[in-house]
Structures are given as structure tokens and as C-alpha cells.
Short mmCIF file of C-alpha atoms and ligand atoms in Angstrom, two decimals:
data_model
loop_
_atom_site.label_atom_id
_atom_site.label_comp_id
_atom_site.label_asym_id
_atom_site.label_seq_id
_atom_site.Cartn_x
_atom_site.Cartn_y
_atom_site.Cartn_z
CA CYS A 1 35.17 11.28 -15.58
CA VAL A 2 36.17 8.19 -17.51
CA ARG A 3 37.36 6.76 -14.42
CA VAL A 4 34.72 7.75 -12.10
CA CYS A 5 31.79 6.79 -14.32
CA PRO A 6 30.24 3.48 -12.12
CA TYR A 7 28.26 2.22 -15.38
CA GLY A 8 31.21 3.22 -18.55
CA GLY A 9 28.70 6.12 -19.74
CA VAL A 10 31.74 8.31 -20.80
CA GLU A 11 34.12 7.93 -23.55
CA VAL A 12 36.13 10.41 -24.57
CA ILE A 13 37.11 10.50 -28.15
CA GLU A 14 40.11 12.55 -29.73
CA LYS A 15 39.83 14.70 -26.97
CA ILE A 16 36.03 15.06 -26.13
CA ALA A 17 34.29 13.43 -23.59
CA HIS A 18 31.10 11.06 -25.47
CA PHE A 19 28.11 10.04 -23.18
CA THR A 20 27.00 6.30 -23.74
CA ASP A 21 23.27 4.39 -23.71
CA PHE A 22 25.42 3.35 -20.80
CA CYS A 23 24.85 6.97 -19.37
CA ASN A 24 21.70 7.35 -16.65
CA LEU A 25 22.59 10.53 -15.63
CA CYS A 26 23.68 9.94 -11.77
CA GLY A 27 25.79 12.61 -12.09
CA ALA A 28 28.81 11.23 -10.71
CA CYS A 29 31.27 13.02 -13.91
CA VAL A 30 29.41 16.47 -12.31
CA ALA A 31 31.24 16.69 -9.43
CA ALA A 32 34.75 14.87 -11.17
CA CYS A 33 34.72 17.01 -13.82
CA THR A 34 37.13 20.18 -13.50
CA PHE A 35 36.06 21.95 -15.82
CA ASP A 36 32.52 22.56 -15.24
CA ALA A 37 32.23 21.17 -18.65
CA ILE A 38 29.17 18.92 -17.91
CA ILE A 39 26.17 19.59 -16.60
CA VAL A 40 22.54 17.31 -15.53
CA GLU A 41 19.56 18.98 -15.81
CA ALA A 42 16.03 17.65 -15.03
CA LYS A 43 13.71 18.39 -18.33
CA PRO A 44 11.13 20.83 -16.79
CA LEU A 45 7.98 19.25 -15.93
CA GLU A 46 5.19 21.06 -18.46
CA GLU A 47 3.45 23.59 -16.76
CA VAL A 48 -0.04 22.76 -15.06
CA ASP A 49 -2.98 25.05 -14.39
CA LEU A 50 -3.84 23.55 -11.01
CA SER A 51 -7.29 25.64 -10.71
CA GLN A 52 -8.25 22.75 -13.30
CA TRP A 53 -8.18 19.73 -11.20
CA SER A 54 -10.36 19.28 -8.10
CA GLY A 55 -11.91 16.23 -6.13
CA VAL A 56 -10.95 13.14 -4.72
CA TRP A 57 -10.65 10.29 -6.24
CA VAL A 58 -10.60 6.08 -4.76
CA ILE A 59 -9.58 3.66 -7.81
CA ALA A 60 -11.68 0.98 -5.82
CA GLU A 61 -11.07 -3.13 -5.89
CA HIS A 62 -12.89 -5.81 -5.77
CA SER A 63 -12.20 -9.57 -5.80
CA ASP A 64 -14.80 -12.51 -5.28
CA GLY A 65 -17.55 -9.93 -5.50
CA HIS A 66 -16.22 -7.86 -2.88
CA LEU A 67 -15.27 -4.71 -1.91
CA ARG A 68 -11.32 -5.14 -0.52
CA PRO A 69 -10.92 -3.71 3.20
CA GLY A 70 -8.52 -1.42 2.10
CA THR A 71 -10.86 0.25 -0.53
CA ILE A 72 -13.40 0.76 2.45
CA GLU A 73 -11.00 2.69 4.31
CA LEU A 74 -9.24 4.80 1.49
CA LEU A 75 -13.10 5.99 1.29
CA GLY A 76 -12.77 6.37 4.83
CA GLU A 77 -10.02 8.63 4.65
CA GLY A 78 -10.98 10.25 0.63
CA ARG A 79 -14.17 11.84 2.61
CA ARG A 80 -12.20 13.06 5.29
CA LEU A 81 -9.92 14.83 2.45
CA ALA A 82 -12.79 15.88 0.88
CA ASP A 83 -14.27 18.09 3.00
CA ALA A 84 -11.32 19.38 4.40
CA LEU A 85 -10.76 20.88 0.55
CA GLN A 86 -14.16 21.34 0.20
CA THR A 87 -14.64 19.05 -3.09
CA LYS A 88 -16.38 15.87 -4.30
CA LEU A 89 -15.48 12.13 -3.02
CA GLU A 90 -15.24 10.59 -6.28
CA SER A 91 -14.16 6.51 -6.60
CA VAL A 92 -13.78 4.30 -10.15
CA ILE A 93 -14.99 0.85 -10.51
CA LEU A 94 -13.60 -1.64 -13.37
CA GLY A 95 -14.43 -5.28 -13.63
CA ASP A 96 -17.08 -6.86 -15.10
CA LYS A 97 -20.86 -6.55 -13.65
CA VAL A 98 -20.01 -4.81 -10.54
CA ALA A 99 -22.85 -2.73 -10.51
CA GLY A 100 -23.54 -3.82 -6.89
CA LEU A 101 -20.41 -2.67 -6.01
CA ALA A 102 -20.98 0.14 -7.04
CA GLN A 103 -24.23 1.16 -5.42
CA GLU A 104 -21.95 -0.52 -2.24
CA ILE A 105 -19.53 2.51 -2.82
CA LEU A 106 -22.67 4.61 -2.45
CA THR A 107 -23.06 3.45 0.91
CA TYR A 108 -19.98 4.60 2.21
CA GLY A 109 -20.14 7.97 1.17
CA ALA A 110 -19.01 8.67 -2.45
CA ASP A 111 -21.09 11.10 -4.18
CA ASN A 112 -20.39 9.88 -7.50
CA VAL A 113 -19.06 6.43 -9.26
CA PHE A 114 -17.99 5.89 -12.41
CA LEU A 115 -18.67 2.31 -13.24
CA VAL A 116 -16.22 0.77 -15.85
CA GLU A 117 -18.23 -2.49 -16.78
CA ASN A 118 -16.22 -4.68 -19.65
CA PRO A 119 -16.05 -8.62 -19.72
CA ILE A 120 -12.22 -7.49 -20.51
CA LEU A 121 -11.91 -6.09 -16.96
CA LYS A 122 -13.52 -8.52 -15.45
CA HIS A 123 -9.33 -9.54 -13.76
CA TYR A 124 -7.12 -7.04 -13.56
CA ARG A 125 -4.62 -7.00 -15.69
CA THR A 126 -2.02 -3.51 -15.57
CA GLY A 127 -2.45 -2.54 -19.59
CA PRO A 128 -6.40 -2.43 -19.67
CA TYR A 129 -6.86 -1.43 -16.16
CA ALA A 130 -3.45 1.07 -16.85
CA ASP A 131 -5.25 2.31 -20.30
CA VAL A 132 -8.24 2.77 -18.28
CA LEU A 133 -7.62 5.11 -15.59
CA VAL A 134 -5.06 7.00 -17.41
CA GLY A 135 -8.20 7.87 -19.89
CA LEU A 136 -10.83 9.07 -17.12
CA LEU A 137 -7.65 11.15 -15.06
CA ASN A 138 -7.21 12.75 -18.29
CA GLN A 139 -10.88 13.79 -19.15
CA HIS A 140 -12.43 14.21 -15.49
CA LYS A 141 -9.03 15.80 -13.72
CA PRO A 142 -9.11 15.12 -9.95
CA GLU A 143 -6.78 16.41 -7.93
CA ILE A 144 -6.14 13.54 -5.46
CA VAL A 145 -6.24 10.04 -6.65
CA LEU A 146 -5.68 7.26 -3.67
CA LEU A 147 -5.10 3.22 -4.34
CA SER A 148 -4.38 0.44 -1.98
CA ALA A 149 -1.10 -0.70 -2.03
CA THR A 150 -1.88 -3.83 -2.77
CA SER A 151 -0.51 -6.10 -5.59
CA GLN A 152 -3.01 -4.88 -7.41
CA GLY A 153 -2.43 -1.01 -6.39
CA ARG A 154 1.41 -1.14 -6.27
CA ASP A 155 1.34 -2.96 -9.80
CA LEU A 156 -1.29 -0.72 -11.41
CA ALA A 157 -0.39 3.42 -9.46
CA PRO A 158 2.96 3.95 -11.00
CA ARG A 159 1.89 2.74 -14.41
CA VAL A 160 -0.96 5.39 -14.30
CA ALA A 161 1.15 7.96 -12.66
CA ALA A 162 4.29 7.24 -15.64
CA ARG A 163 1.89 7.92 -17.90
CA ILE A 164 0.31 11.15 -16.32
CA ARG A 165 3.12 13.09 -16.18
CA SER A 166 3.10 13.00 -12.06
CA GLY A 167 4.17 12.16 -8.43
CA LEU A 168 3.15 9.25 -7.25
CA THR A 169 4.07 8.51 -3.08
CA ALA A 170 3.85 4.55 -2.93
CA ASP A 171 3.18 2.70 0.65
CA CYS A 172 1.86 6.07 2.95
CA THR A 173 1.04 5.54 6.47
CA GLY A 174 -1.15 9.29 6.67
CA LEU A 175 -2.05 11.43 4.63
CA GLU A 176 -3.60 15.50 5.45
CA VAL A 177 -4.04 18.60 3.40
CA GLY A 178 -4.75 22.10 4.74
CA SER A 179 -1.21 22.75 5.72
CA SER A 180 0.13 26.54 4.87
CA ASP A 181 2.75 25.07 7.96
CA LEU A 182 4.63 24.16 5.00
CA LEU A 183 5.50 27.61 3.63
CA ALA A 184 7.36 28.61 7.19
CA GLY A 185 8.67 25.36 7.59
CA GLY A 186 11.92 24.51 5.98
CA ALA A 187 9.85 23.28 3.21
CA GLY A 188 8.86 26.90 2.13
CA THR A 189 12.26 26.82 1.13
CA ASP A 190 11.14 24.86 -2.24
CA SER A 191 11.41 27.00 -5.11
CA GLN A 192 8.42 25.61 -6.33
CA LEU A 193 6.29 25.49 -3.24
CA ALA A 194 7.06 29.51 -3.22
CA GLY A 195 6.18 29.96 -6.43
CA LEU A 196 3.07 28.59 -5.05
CA SER A 197 0.10 30.86 -3.29
CA GLU A 198 -1.14 30.55 0.35
CA GLN A 199 -4.34 28.93 -0.78
CA GLN A 200 -2.57 26.45 -3.45
CA VAL A 201 -0.01 25.16 -0.66
CA GLY A 202 -3.44 25.08 1.63
CA ARG A 203 -4.62 22.26 -0.96
CA LEU A 204 -1.43 20.15 -0.99
CA LEU A 205 -1.54 16.23 0.05
CA VAL A 206 0.86 16.07 2.31
CA GLN A 207 1.71 12.44 2.32
CA THR A 208 4.12 10.87 4.91
CA ARG A 209 5.43 7.01 4.43
CA PRO A 210 8.50 5.19 6.36
CA ALA A 211 11.36 5.31 5.27
CA PHE A 212 15.07 3.90 5.74
CA GLY A 213 13.79 0.71 6.89
CA GLY A 214 11.32 2.65 9.04
CA ASN A 215 13.42 4.43 10.98
CA LEU A 216 12.61 8.00 9.43
CA MET A 217 8.73 9.18 8.57
CA ALA A 218 9.37 11.00 5.14
CA THR A 219 6.79 13.90 4.21
CA ILE A 220 6.56 13.93 1.04
CA LEU A 221 4.35 16.93 -1.71
CA CYS A 222 3.27 16.77 -5.26
CA PRO A 223 4.01 20.67 -5.67
CA ALA A 224 3.81 20.99 -9.40
CA ALA A 225 1.82 18.02 -11.02
CA ARG A 226 -1.95 16.98 -11.16
CA PRO A 227 -3.10 14.60 -9.68
CA GLN A 228 -1.17 14.31 -6.31
CA MET A 229 -1.08 10.17 -6.46
CA ALA A 230 -0.64 8.04 -2.89
CA SER A 231 -1.31 4.08 -2.55
CA VAL A 232 -1.97 2.95 1.13
CA ARG A 233 -1.17 0.30 2.59
CA PRO A 234 -4.21 -1.33 3.77
CA GLY A 235 -5.23 -2.02 7.75
CA VAL A 236 -3.43 1.64 8.03
CA MET A 237 -6.46 3.59 7.97
CA LYS A 238 -10.11 3.78 9.54
CA LYS A 239 -12.61 2.26 7.18
CA ALA A 240 -15.83 3.88 6.21
CA GLN A 241 -18.41 3.75 8.17
CA LYS A 242 -22.31 3.02 6.84
CA THR A 243 -24.56 5.56 5.50
CA GLU A 244 -27.73 6.37 3.31
CA PRO A 245 -26.20 6.75 0.33
CA SER A 246 -26.84 10.09 -1.83
CA GLY A 247 -24.21 9.67 -4.50
CA THR A 248 -24.87 8.95 -8.20
CA ILE A 249 -23.46 6.10 -10.40
CA THR A 250 -21.89 7.58 -13.74
CA PRO A 251 -21.94 4.16 -16.31
CA VAL A 252 -18.37 4.78 -18.86
CA ALA A 253 -18.75 3.24 -21.99
CA VAL A 254 -14.71 1.79 -23.03
CA ASN A 255 -13.65 -0.09 -26.32
CA LEU A 256 -11.77 -2.47 -25.08
CA ASP A 257 -10.10 -5.29 -28.07
CA GLU A 258 -8.66 -8.04 -26.28
CA ARG A 259 -6.51 -8.60 -29.34
CA THR A 260 -4.40 -6.10 -27.94
CA VAL A 261 -3.93 -6.87 -24.13
CA ALA A 262 -0.66 -8.71 -23.90
CA ALA A 263 -1.17 -10.67 -21.09
CA LYS A 264 -3.70 -12.90 -20.95
CA ILE A 265 -5.24 -14.66 -18.08
CA LEU A 266 -4.85 -18.81 -18.32
CA GLU A 267 -6.59 -19.86 -14.94
CA VAL A 268 -6.63 -18.24 -11.61
CA ILE A 269 -5.59 -20.53 -8.77
CA ARG A 270 -6.88 -19.44 -5.40
CA GLN A 271 -4.20 -18.81 -1.84
CA GLU A 272 -5.40 -21.64 0.36
CA GLU A 273 -5.34 -19.89 3.67
CA ASP A 274 -4.70 -22.02 6.18
CA SER A 275 -6.85 -21.55 8.86
CA GLY A 276 -10.07 -20.30 6.58
CA VAL A 277 -9.35 -16.92 7.37
CA SER A 278 -7.84 -14.34 5.66
CA LEU A 279 -5.42 -12.16 7.98
CA GLN A 280 -6.44 -8.41 6.43
CA ASP A 281 -9.78 -9.27 7.65
CA ALA A 282 -8.79 -11.24 10.38
CA GLN A 283 -10.26 -9.63 14.17
CA VAL A 284 -7.94 -12.20 15.74
CA ILE A 285 -4.41 -13.03 14.36
CA VAL A 286 -2.26 -16.08 15.94
CA THR A 287 1.67 -15.15 15.10
CA GLY A 288 4.73 -17.26 15.12
CA GLY A 289 8.22 -16.57 15.04
CA ARG A 290 12.22 -17.83 14.89
CA GLY A 291 11.39 -18.71 18.90
CA LEU A 292 9.06 -21.58 17.05
CA GLY A 293 12.56 -23.10 16.69
CA LYS A 294 11.85 -25.08 13.24
CA PRO A 295 8.64 -24.92 10.28
CA GLU A 296 6.50 -27.92 11.94
CA ASN A 297 6.39 -25.67 15.50
CA PHE A 298 3.91 -24.00 13.55
CA LYS A 299 1.33 -26.35 13.95
CA LEU A 300 0.88 -24.45 17.71
CA ILE A 301 0.39 -21.48 15.93
CA ARG A 302 -2.48 -23.04 13.81
CA GLU A 303 -4.34 -24.92 16.39
CA LEU A 304 -4.23 -21.79 18.60
CA ALA A 305 -5.97 -19.85 15.71
CA GLU A 306 -8.07 -22.18 14.86
CA VAL A 307 -9.83 -22.19 18.69
CA LEU A 308 -9.89 -17.97 18.34
CA GLY A 309 -11.43 -18.79 14.97
CA GLY A 310 -8.06 -16.68 13.66
CA ALA A 311 -6.02 -16.27 11.00
CA ILE A 312 -2.39 -17.18 11.30
CA GLY A 313 0.28 -14.75 11.03
CA ALA A 314 4.26 -14.70 10.71
CA SER A 315 7.64 -12.78 11.17
CA ARG A 316 10.07 -12.38 8.21
CA ALA A 317 12.29 -14.37 9.46
CA THR A 318 10.31 -17.73 9.90
CA VAL A 319 8.84 -16.35 5.77
CA ASP A 320 12.65 -16.14 4.96
CA ALA A 321 13.47 -19.64 6.30
CA GLY A 322 10.68 -21.46 4.48
CA TRP A 323 8.77 -22.19 6.94
CA ILE A 324 5.19 -20.57 6.01
CA PRO A 325 4.62 -18.78 2.76
CA ALA A 326 4.72 -15.10 2.59
CA TYR A 327 1.56 -14.80 2.41
CA HIS A 328 1.34 -14.91 6.35
CA GLN A 329 3.93 -12.65 6.86
CA VAL A 330 3.20 -9.38 9.25
CA GLY A 331 5.28 -6.49 8.78
CA GLN A 332 7.22 -3.73 6.93
CA THR A 333 7.64 -5.65 4.18
CA GLY A 334 4.22 -8.17 4.98
CA LYS A 335 0.73 -7.30 5.39
CA THR A 336 -0.22 -4.91 7.71
CA VAL A 337 -3.06 -5.39 10.51
CA GLN A 338 -5.23 -4.07 12.90
CA PRO A 339 -6.97 -6.97 13.81
CA LYS A 340 -9.38 -6.96 17.73
CA LEU A 341 -6.07 -9.31 19.37
CA TYR A 342 -2.64 -9.99 18.03
CA ILE A 343 -0.97 -12.76 20.27
CA ALA A 344 2.58 -12.54 18.63
CA CYS A 345 4.01 -15.94 19.89
CA GLY A 346 8.73 -16.70 19.35
CA VAL A 347 8.23 -12.91 18.21
CA SER A 348 11.16 -10.23 19.31
CA GLY A 349 9.61 -7.45 17.74
CA ALA A 350 11.85 -5.90 15.08
CA VAL A 351 10.88 -2.76 14.07
CA GLN A 352 10.31 -4.03 10.96
CA HIS A 353 7.41 -6.25 12.41
CA LEU A 354 5.62 -4.00 14.74
CA ALA A 355 5.29 -1.53 11.78
CA GLY A 356 3.00 -4.10 10.58
CA MET A 357 1.03 -4.62 13.88
CA GLN A 358 0.91 -2.12 16.37
CA ALA A 359 -2.06 -0.55 15.57
CA SER A 360 -4.15 -3.85 16.99
CA GLU A 361 -5.96 -2.84 19.54
CA VAL A 362 -5.10 -5.95 22.05
CA ILE A 363 -1.39 -6.98 21.62
CA ILE A 364 -0.44 -10.75 23.48
CA ALA A 365 3.01 -11.04 23.78
CA ILE A 366 4.77 -14.51 25.02
CA ASN A 367 8.38 -14.73 24.55
CA LYS A 368 10.73 -15.94 27.25
CA ASP A 369 13.46 -13.25 26.97
CA PRO A 370 11.90 -10.37 29.52
CA ASN A 371 13.15 -7.79 27.38
CA ALA A 372 12.52 -8.82 24.15
CA PRO A 373 11.22 -5.37 22.02
CA ILE A 374 7.55 -7.17 21.86
CA PHE A 375 7.23 -6.15 25.58
CA ASP A 376 7.17 -2.26 25.17
CA ILE A 377 4.11 -1.93 22.96
CA ALA A 378 2.52 -5.04 23.82
CA THR A 379 -0.61 -4.74 25.92
CA TYR A 380 -0.17 -8.23 28.29
CA GLY A 381 3.16 -9.37 28.26
CA VAL A 382 4.01 -13.66 29.01
CA VAL A 383 7.40 -13.80 29.59
CA GLY A 384 7.68 -17.71 29.30
CA ASP A 385 8.26 -20.58 26.87
CA LEU A 386 6.24 -21.45 23.74
CA PHE A 387 6.00 -24.76 24.21
CA GLU A 388 4.61 -25.12 27.61
CA ILE A 389 1.91 -21.91 27.56
CA LEU A 390 0.91 -22.62 23.69
CA PRO A 391 -0.77 -26.26 24.26
CA ALA A 392 -1.93 -25.10 28.17
CA LEU A 393 -3.78 -21.99 26.55
CA THR A 394 -5.09 -23.85 23.26
CA GLU A 395 -6.65 -26.76 25.76
CA LYS A 396 -7.89 -24.05 28.31
CA LEU A 397 -9.70 -22.28 24.87
CA ARG A 398 -11.07 -25.49 23.77
CA GLU A 399 -12.39 -26.56 26.60
CA GLN A 400 -13.83 -23.13 27.48
CA ARG A 401 -15.62 -23.48 24.25
CA THR A 402 -17.12 -27.18 24.32
CA SER A 403 -18.41 -26.61 28.26
P1 FAD B 501 13.70 -13.14 16.28
O1 FAD B 501 14.23 -11.61 15.72
O2 FAD B 501 14.89 -14.03 15.66
O3 FAD B 501 13.05 -13.39 17.69
C1 FAD B 501 12.41 -14.36 17.68
C2 FAD B 501 12.35 -14.51 19.42
O4 FAD B 501 11.97 -15.89 19.73
C3 FAD B 501 13.18 -13.96 20.28
O5 FAD B 501 12.77 -12.85 20.99
C4 FAD B 501 13.15 -15.45 21.26
O6 FAD B 501 13.40 -15.09 22.86
C5 FAD B 501 11.90 -15.73 21.16
N1 FAD B 501 11.77 -16.98 21.66
C6 FAD B 501 13.02 -18.31 21.50
N2 FAD B 501 12.60 -19.15 22.28
C7 FAD B 501 11.37 -19.21 22.70
C8 FAD B 501 10.16 -20.12 23.72
N3 FAD B 501 10.89 -21.14 23.60
N4 FAD B 501 9.64 -19.34 23.31
C9 FAD B 501 9.59 -18.66 23.71
N5 FAD B 501 9.81 -16.85 22.75
C10 FAD B 501 11.49 -18.10 22.42
N6 FAD B 501 10.35 -8.49 9.97
C11 FAD B 501 8.89 -9.17 9.93
O7 FAD B 501 8.80 -9.47 10.74
N7 FAD B 501 8.54 -8.94 9.20
C12 FAD B 501 8.97 -7.73 7.99
O8 FAD B 501 7.64 -7.56 7.11
C13 FAD B 501 10.17 -7.46 8.02
N8 FAD B 501 10.32 -6.46 6.94
C14 FAD B 501 11.84 -6.08 7.24
C15 FAD B 501 12.27 -5.38 5.77
C16 FAD B 501 13.58 -5.22 5.85
C17 FAD B 501 14.55 -3.58 5.21
C18 FAD B 501 14.07 -5.77 6.97
C19 FAD B 501 16.10 -5.09 7.09
C20 FAD B 501 13.87 -6.25 8.14
C21 FAD B 501 12.55 -6.82 7.98
N9 FAD B 501 12.16 -7.65 9.12
C22 FAD B 501 10.83 -8.29 8.40
C23 FAD B 501 13.36 -8.82 10.18
C24 FAD B 501 13.29 -7.82 11.04
O9 FAD B 501 14.33 -6.81 11.36
C25 FAD B 501 13.34 -9.14 12.36
O10 FAD B 501 15.26 -9.49 11.34
C26 FAD B 501 12.43 -10.00 12.43
O11 FAD B 501 11.30 -9.52 12.38
C27 FAD B 501 12.78 -11.27 13.26
O12 FAD B 501 11.50 -11.67 13.02
P2 FAD B 501 11.32 -12.87 14.51
O13 FAD B 501 10.77 -11.73 15.37
O14 FAD B 501 10.78 -14.48 14.47
O15 FAD B 501 12.97 -13.24 14.93
#
């Protein structure tokens, strides 16, 4: 066991194996031990009374006095799940002077909004946001909690899930409930599922997310702990439609002390958007790939985006090469976008790029290689040299705009 441990986690002292602080429970020693003397056991979770948890919650995000688009998408998805489970859709908004936004959340169909206002919550900081949210979850016990997989959500969700001792599926692309087929399928052999009634299985959140670089879709359940927490990539779900508000706002008073918050915000520096249009809100996106050849040639992308009033996207190859900031990256490790029109120029169409843009309504691909995979998903394909096509297209559109 000493030899097989990659971490130096086992020491033999006087013929007895001792585990050091370097042991990370990987279990390599278990298989190697010819005496079956080593057992790694997960500490059992505390039994949770599932019946005490009900309701679907959406944790709202906002910036510059507006709800983030991902939150509006989660409200649409949350409504659908809440209706299927015949339960309430509730939302939580944290911030300073955000009562107007709480009101707006009601217009997207929430039955109730917990409104937590405090100057300390003005800008997102992990500590106070997690403290407030954990308190609310313990008090109100929602069955499902949805967050956006934005920088904020990706920071907050795991912190909260760990504190509340529940699971989290990050970066989901699909959510369902009411799937009692799970017992009939292979999942029925899972001992945790087998212990649930048919009704409890029907209330499980079936969370789907890409795994192994997008080559596999994983289905993930959280059968034994509550709440069932998922973060969802913005741009994947359909936005909620506005309706006549009928829900309530529940103000929540919190006692926070700035002196106990470790992180201080000294300055907020806004990311300048080249074209003035935010990538995730854009109706039109013009994306440049490695086919541009060098960073200066992003000028062609910028000009076309400008004439169309669109935003600038980029493949990871161009971001990694330092041609354009990471903010513009579209794809599995970048942003997920869903514009009306996506123009991919000199982008090959790797599966990781497609993961972030294939839900676009109309896709135009410009590539000199007729076999480039981007053409498999393009609505219109232009086989040719982008250095000829882009200036001509921009010029023609400019003429049309001015005539
Ligand atoms: P290339 O694949 O090099 O394609 C360039 C294309 O330009 C070619 O098809 C070529 O025919 C064309 N071309 C060249 N010259 C011209 C010309 N003059 N006119 C017209 N066409 C021309 N990639 C992403 O984009 N986003 C992600 O989020 C992302 N995440 C990843 C995550 C992981 C875990 C991994 C492993 C990879 C990820 N990638 C991602 C990288 C991805 O696999 C590809 O490497 C990348 O998308 C390729 O970028 P590209 O299409 O610009 O470059």
C-alpha cells in the first residue's frame, strides 16, 4: 500500500500501516491490500425527511439595475418545473435598493419573491450572499434551487451546497421532473433510488449536463439530500414571458456586519464591450475563428458586427492565442448564446464551439474548407475566403443601410 499510494498517504511503522495527512481517500491502497485490511467508507448522510421540502426557487441575479437574462430564463424553466410538481415558484433577490427588480420578477410569473435589501449586499460577495441564502434555505426548505451558471452563480452555488450538505449539478443544459421511468431504467438498481417511493422518484429533478468534453450527456440525480441544486448555463433555456403579476413580495430583514466580511470591494471596473453590445443579449453575433490568421484581422469581424448592430464572438483558439479577450469566447468553456443570427467566420465548428451556439436561430458559416464541420449545422454555408467575403458583405450592408 505504501508503494501504490500516489500521494505518500500511507506509512508503515512497526509493521502497522498508518494514514498520513496526505491521504485523500482515493482508495488505491484498498485494491492493493492483500489482507483486505483497508476499507474506505463514505460518512453516511444524515437522513433527510424529503416531505418537508417543497417549492422551486430561482436565485435572481442582476447588474446595473437590470435582471440578468439568465435569471429570466430560469424563471421560465422554474415555472414549468413548479407546475409539473404542483408547487410554488419562488425567487430570492439580494442587493441594495432592488425592490423594483423584485416587482419585475413577479411579472415573470413568480408566486413569491424574498427581497433581501442591505447596503452590504450591493455588490456580490461570496461570504454575505452565502450566509443569507443558507439561512433562507434552512428556514423555508425549498425542494429545488436553480442558479445561473455565471461567474457569480458558479461561485455561490457550490459554497451554499456544501454548507447545506446537499448536492449540486453545475452547468446543466436540461432539467426535468416526474420521471418515474427512472426506476424502470438502470437507475432503479441504485440503492438510494430503490429506497424511494414511486411518488418521491417522480419528484426528483433529472439534471442533464454535458460530460467528457461534450461527448456524453450525463443524467444526475440528488435522491437523498435536499434541496436539489442545479446551476444552468445562460442562453440554454427559453426566457419566461411577462404576465400580469399575481405573486407577493416577502421582505427579509438581515443582520450583517461589514467588519465580518473578509472581501472588500475597492473599485468596480466595467468590461468594455468592443461593439457596445453584450454578447449574451445580442440578436446578432459575428464570430471570428483562427481562420482570421492574426489578431488585427478581427477588424473585419468588428466592422460587420457594427453594421449589423451585433456583438463580437470568438472561438477559443483565438482567445488562447491572445487575439481577443476571453469575454468574447463562445462555447463549452465560454458563453452559451442564442441570437437570431450567428455568423461564424473562419471557425471550423469543433464540438466544444457548437455547444455554445448551436441553438442560434439562423447560422451562417463562412469557411474556405467545404468539409468544415460548421457546415453540418449551418443554415447557410458560404465556401470561400473570408478576406474576400467579409469586406464585400460589410460594404453591401452599409450601402443598404444608407440607401
Ligand atoms: P480551427 O479549428 O483551427 O479552424 C479554423 C478554420 O478556419 C478552419 O476550418 C479553416 O478551414 C478556416 N479558414 C482558414 N483560413 C480561412 C479563410 N481565409 N477563409 C475562410 N476560412 C478559413 N473552442 C471554442 O471555440 N469554445 C470553447 O468554449 C471551447 N472549449 C473547449 C473545451 C475543451 C475541454 C477543449 C478540449 C476544447 C475547447 N475548445 C473550445 C477548442 C475547440 O476544440 C477547437 O480547438 C476550437 O474551437 C477551434 O477554433 P477555430 O475553429 O477558430 O480554429
